[in-house]
Amino acid sequence: MEFQLSCPIPKSEYEKVLLAHGGGGTLTHQLISKMFLNQFGNEYLNELHDGAIFEISGNKFAFTTDSYVVNPIFFPGGNIGELAINGTVNDLAVCGAKPLFISAGFIIEEGLEIEELWQIVLSMKKAADEAGVMIVTGDTKVVEKGKGDKIFINTSGIGLVYEGLEISPKKVKSGDVIIINGRIAEHGIAIMSEREGLEFETKIKSDTAPLNGLVEDILKVSNKISVMRDPTRGGLASALNEIASSANVKIEIYEKEIPVSEEVMGACEILGLDPLYIANEGKILVFVDESDAEKVLDAMKKNPHGKESRIIGKVIEEGLSLVTMKTLIGSTRIVDMISGEQLPRIC
């Protein structure tokens, strides 16, 4: 569509942007589809994958970008710096790519303690080394006090897609088994507990971690992976709904198999939150053909970031975009995409 100044603004029921427009749920997807895809849409962007896959001279590359505005910038289990590296590494990994190069853009508020900035830089260096990526370019801007919130970081990354690999949400099909690598909702609850000064018997830590090594282990044992996705903002429920919508399939998950720690469950009950919708930063969903499910599960359990992997559901029907859950009491519940914002500024 050719852009013209007379193009009408794609109005929604809201006249102003809300925090929920950045929450990864229904409003985020409305904003993306009605505003950004409306004007920017192309064969790469329309895939709505975690990154764009493109080919140069016979090699396939993945390209992704993300911005980090988490508050507070230091939290149990990590800080905004390692979160920014791990997040982009993981977005490349779930595209089936070996992460290679990362850029880092800093928007720093006047008054940030130099010691805090140094700790962030050191943690970024450590995270990049662990993931085997190089930070090769960047940018620094400083804004006046009161015009930022200590520091925002944008990271973009390029990775080389493994030869012969082709994964996409649109490849998901009936019979695919869904595996997750561990307990959900720990990042979101760690941020919230730090932000609100909540104390629990056991300190809940963010699960932020690089998952490219785990993805390599998965791809070594199976070439029947349909798609992988890191359920970050919007949590497990939003990630499953995105895939169900892209593939036009019905997904069924099993509540008894979804791993949630007692501490996180307790915190969710106190705060009135649903762990299905809370952000993760070290989790991966793997959709794999049923015939390869057990060997993928075994491979994941042998990796330090996949020791608690388990099968949590299955694709049961095509031609219907829906996510349901078999509950602990045997009933069936629709797991819809979140419409509001449970936890803002979580990543």
Coordinates of N, CA, C and O in Angstrom, one line a residue, residues 240-323:
L240 N 1.3 -19.2 23.1 CA 0.5 -20.3 22.5 C -0.6 -19.8 21.6 O -0.8 -20.3 20.5
N241 N -1.2 -18.7 22.0 CA -2.2 -18.1 21.2 C -1.6 -17.5 19.9 O -2.3 -17.6 18.8
E242 N -0.5 -16.9 19.9 CA 0.2 -16.4 18.7 C 0.4 -17.5 17.7 O 0.2 -17.4 16.5
I243 N 0.9 -18.7 18.2 CA 1.2 -19.8 17.4 C -0.1 -20.4 16.8 O -0.2 -20.7 15.6
A244 N -1.1 -20.5 17.7 CA -2.4 -21.1 17.3 C -3.0 -20.2 16.2 O -3.6 -20.7 15.2
S245 N -2.9 -18.9 16.3 CA -3.4 -18.0 15.3 C -2.6 -18.1 14.0 O -3.2 -18.1 12.9
S246 N -1.3 -18.1 14.1 CA -0.5 -18.1 12.9 C -0.7 -19.4 12.1 O -0.8 -19.5 10.9
A247 N -0.8 -20.6 12.8 CA -1.0 -21.9 12.2 C -2.4 -22.3 12.0 O -2.7 -23.3 11.3
N248 N -3.3 -21.5 12.6 CA -4.8 -21.8 12.5 C -5.0 -23.3 13.0 O -5.6 -24.1 12.3
V249 N -4.6 -23.5 14.3 CA -4.7 -24.8 14.9 C -5.3 -24.7 16.3 O -5.2 -23.6 16.9
K250 N -5.9 -25.8 16.8 CA -6.3 -25.9 18.1 C -5.3 -26.6 19.0 O -4.8 -27.7 18.7
I251 N -4.9 -25.9 20.1 CA -3.9 -26.4 21.0 C -4.5 -26.8 22.3 O -5.3 -26.0 22.8
E252 N -4.2 -27.9 22.8 CA -4.7 -28.3 24.2 C -3.5 -28.5 25.1 O -2.5 -29.2 24.7
I253 N -3.5 -27.8 26.2 CA -2.4 -28.0 27.2 C -3.0 -28.6 28.5 O -4.3 -28.6 28.7
Y254 N -2.2 -29.2 29.3 CA -2.6 -29.9 30.5 C -2.1 -29.2 31.7 O -0.9 -29.1 32.0
E255 N -3.0 -28.7 32.6 CA -2.7 -27.9 33.7 C -1.7 -28.7 34.7 O -0.8 -28.1 35.2
K256 N -2.0 -30.0 34.8 CA -1.2 -30.8 35.8 C 0.3 -30.9 35.3 O 1.1 -31.2 36.1
E257 N 0.5 -30.7 34.0 CA 1.9 -30.8 33.5 C 2.6 -29.5 33.5 O 3.8 -29.5 33.2
I258 N 1.9 -28.4 33.6 CA 2.6 -27.1 33.5 C 3.4 -26.8 34.8 O 2.8 -26.6 35.9
P259 N 4.7 -26.7 34.7 CA 5.5 -26.5 35.9 C 5.5 -25.1 36.5 O 5.9 -24.2 35.8
V260 N 5.0 -25.0 37.7 CA 5.0 -23.7 38.4 C 5.5 -24.0 39.9 O 5.0 -24.9 40.5
S261 N 6.5 -23.2 40.3 CA 7.0 -23.5 41.7 C 6.0 -23.1 42.7 O 5.1 -22.2 42.5
E262 N 6.1 -23.7 43.9 CA 5.2 -23.3 45.0 C 5.3 -21.8 45.3 O 4.3 -21.2 45.6
E263 N 6.5 -21.3 45.3 CA 6.7 -19.9 45.6 C 6.0 -19.0 44.6 O 5.4 -18.0 45.0
V264 N 6.2 -19.3 43.3 CA 5.5 -18.5 42.3 C 4.0 -18.6 42.4 O 3.3 -17.6 42.3
M265 N 3.5 -19.8 42.6 CA 2.1 -20.0 42.7 C 1.5 -19.2 43.9 O 0.5 -18.6 43.9
G266 N 2.3 -19.3 45.1 CA 1.8 -18.5 46.2 C 1.8 -17.0 46.0 O 0.8 -16.3 46.4
A267 N 2.8 -16.5 45.3 CA 2.9 -15.1 45.0 C 1.7 -14.7 44.0 O 1.1 -13.7 44.2
C268 N 1.4 -15.6 43.1 CA 0.3 -15.3 42.1 C -1.0 -15.3 42.9 O -1.9 -14.4 42.6
E269 N -1.2 -16.1 43.9 CA -2.4 -16.1 44.6 C -2.5 -14.8 45.4 O -3.6 -14.2 45.5
I270 N -1.4 -14.4 46.0 CA -1.4 -13.2 46.8 C -1.7 -12.0 45.9 O -2.5 -11.1 46.3
L271 N -1.1 -11.9 44.7 CA -1.2 -10.8 43.9 C -2.4 -10.9 42.9 O -2.7 -9.9 42.2
G272 N -3.1 -12.0 42.9 CA -4.2 -12.1 42.0 C -3.8 -12.2 40.5 O -4.5 -11.7 39.6
L273 N -2.7 -12.9 40.3 CA -2.2 -13.0 38.9 C -2.3 -14.5 38.4 O -2.3 -15.4 39.2
D274 N -2.4 -14.6 37.1 CA -2.4 -16.0 36.5 C -1.0 -16.3 35.9 O -0.5 -15.5 35.1
P275 N -0.3 -17.3 36.4 CA 1.1 -17.6 36.0 C 1.1 -17.8 34.5 O 2.2 -17.7 33.9
L276 N 0.0 -18.2 33.8 CA 0.1 -18.5 32.4 C 0.4 -17.2 31.6 O 0.8 -17.3 30.5
Y277 N 0.1 -16.0 32.2 CA 0.3 -14.8 31.5 C 1.5 -14.0 31.9 O 1.7 -12.8 31.5
I278 N 2.3 -14.5 32.8 CA 3.4 -13.8 33.3 C 4.7 -14.1 32.5 O 5.0 -15.3 32.2
A279 N 5.5 -13.1 32.4 CA 6.7 -13.2 31.5 C 7.8 -14.1 32.0 O 8.0 -14.3 33.2
N280 N 8.4 -14.8 31.0 CA 9.6 -15.7 31.3 C 10.7 -15.1 30.4 O 10.5 -14.5 29.4
E281 N 12.0 -15.4 30.9 CA 13.1 -14.9 30.1 C 14.1 -16.0 29.9 O 15.2 -15.8 29.3
G282 N 13.8 -17.2 30.3 CA 14.7 -18.4 30.1 C 14.0 -19.6 29.7 O 14.4 -20.7 30.0
K283 N 12.8 -19.4 29.1 CA 12.0 -20.6 28.8 C 11.8 -20.7 27.3 O 11.8 -19.7 26.6
I284 N 11.6 -21.9 26.8 CA 11.4 -22.1 25.4 C 10.3 -23.2 25.2 O 10.2 -24.1 25.9
L285 N 9.4 -22.9 24.2 CA 8.4 -23.8 23.8 C 8.8 -24.5 22.5 O 9.3 -23.8 21.6
V286 N 8.7 -25.8 22.5 CA 9.2 -26.6 21.3 C 8.0 -27.3 20.8 O 7.4 -28.1 21.5
F287 N 7.6 -27.1 19.5 CA 6.6 -27.9 18.8 C 7.3 -28.9 17.9 O 8.0 -28.5 17.0
V288 N 7.1 -30.2 18.2 CA 7.8 -31.2 17.5 C 6.9 -32.3 17.1 O 5.9 -32.6 17.9
D289 N 7.1 -33.0 16.0 CA 6.3 -34.1 15.6 C 6.3 -35.2 16.7 O 7.4 -35.4 17.3
E290 N 5.2 -35.8 16.9 CA 5.1 -36.8 18.0 C 6.1 -37.9 17.9 O 6.6 -38.3 19.0
S291 N 6.5 -38.3 16.7 CA 7.5 -39.4 16.6 C 8.9 -39.0 17.2 O 9.6 -39.9 17.5
D292 N 9.2 -37.7 17.3 CA 10.5 -37.3 17.8 C 10.4 -36.7 19.2 O 11.4 -36.3 19.8
A293 N 9.2 -36.7 19.8 CA 9.0 -36.0 21.1 C 9.9 -36.5 22.2 O 10.5 -35.7 22.9
E294 N 10.0 -37.8 22.3 CA 10.7 -38.4 23.5 C 12.2 -38.1 23.4 O 12.9 -37.8 24.3
K295 N 12.8 -38.2 22.1 CA 14.2 -38.0 22.0 C 14.5 -36.5 22.2 O 15.6 -36.2 22.7
V296 N 13.6 -35.6 21.8 CA 13.9 -34.2 22.0 C 13.8 -33.9 23.5 O 14.6 -33.2 24.1
L297 N 12.8 -34.5 24.2 CA 12.7 -34.3 25.6 C 13.9 -34.8 26.3 O 14.5 -34.1 27.2
D298 N 14.4 -36.0 25.9 CA 15.7 -36.5 26.6 C 16.8 -35.6 26.4 O 17.6 -35.4 27.3
A299 N 17.0 -35.1 25.2 CA 18.1 -34.2 24.9 C 18.0 -32.9 25.7 O 19.0 -32.4 26.2
M300 N 16.8 -32.4 25.8 CA 16.6 -31.2 26.6 C 17.0 -31.4 28.1 O 17.6 -30.5 28.7
K301 N 16.6 -32.5 28.6 CA 16.8 -32.8 30.0 C 18.3 -32.9 30.4 O 18.7 -32.7 31.5
K302 N 19.1 -33.2 29.4 CA 20.6 -33.3 29.6 C 21.3 -32.0 29.6 O 22.4 -31.9 29.9
N303 N 20.6 -30.9 29.1 CA 21.1 -29.6 29.1 C 20.8 -28.9 30.4 O 19.7 -29.0 31.0
P304 N 21.8 -28.1 31.0 CA 21.6 -27.4 32.2 C 20.3 -26.5 32.2 O 19.7 -26.3 33.3
H305 N 20.0 -26.0 31.0 CA 18.8 -25.1 31.0 C 17.5 -25.9 30.6 O 16.5 -25.2 30.4
G306 N 17.6 -27.2 30.6 CA 16.4 -28.0 30.2 C 16.1 -29.1 31.2 O 15.4 -30.0 30.8
K307 N 16.8 -29.1 32.4 CA 16.6 -30.3 33.3 C 15.2 -30.6 33.7 O 14.9 -31.7 34.0
E308 N 14.4 -29.5 33.7 CA 13.0 -29.7 34.1 C 12.0 -29.8 33.0 O 10.8 -29.5 33.1
S309 N 12.5 -30.1 31.8 CA 11.6 -30.1 30.6 C 10.5 -31.2 30.7 O 10.7 -32.2 31.3
R310 N 9.4 -30.8 30.2 CA 8.3 -31.8 30.1 C 7.3 -31.5 29.0 O 7.3 -30.3 28.5
I311 N 6.5 -32.5 28.7 CA 5.5 -32.3 27.6 C 4.3 -31.7 28.3 O 3.8 -32.2 29.3
I312 N 3.8 -30.5 27.8 CA 2.7 -29.9 28.4 C 1.4 -29.8 27.6 O 0.4 -29.3 28.0
G313 N 1.5 -30.3 26.3 CA 0.3 -30.2 25.5 C 0.5 -30.8 24.1 O 1.5 -31.4 23.8
K314 N -0.5 -30.6 23.3 CA -0.5 -31.1 21.9 C -1.4 -30.3 21.0 O -2.3 -29.7 21.5
V315 N -1.0 -30.3 19.7 CA -1.9 -29.7 18.7 C -2.9 -30.8 18.3 O -2.5 -31.9 17.9
I316 N -4.2 -30.5 18.5 CA -5.2 -31.6 18.3 C -6.1 -31.4 17.1 O -6.9 -32.3 16.8
E317 N -6.1 -30.2 16.5 CA -7.0 -30.0 15.4 C -6.5 -28.9 14.5 O -5.9 -27.9 15.0
E318 N -6.7 -29.0 13.2 CA -6.4 -27.9 12.3 C -7.6 -27.2 11.8 O -8.7 -27.7 11.9
G319 N -7.4 -25.9 11.4 CA -8.6 -25.2 10.9 C -9.4 -24.4 11.9 O -10.4 -23.9 11.7
L320 N -8.8 -24.4 13.2 CA -9.5 -23.7 14.3 C -8.4 -23.0 15.2 O -7.6 -23.8 15.7
S321 N -8.4 -21.7 15.3 CA -7.4 -21.0 16.1 C -7.9 -20.9 17.5 O -8.8 -20.1 17.8
L322 N -7.4 -21.8 18.4 CA -7.9 -21.8 19.8 C -6.9 -22.5 20.7 O -6.2 -23.4 20.3
V323 N -6.8 -22.1 21.9 CA -6.0 -22.7 23.0 C -6.9 -23.1 24.1 O -7.6 -22.2 24.7

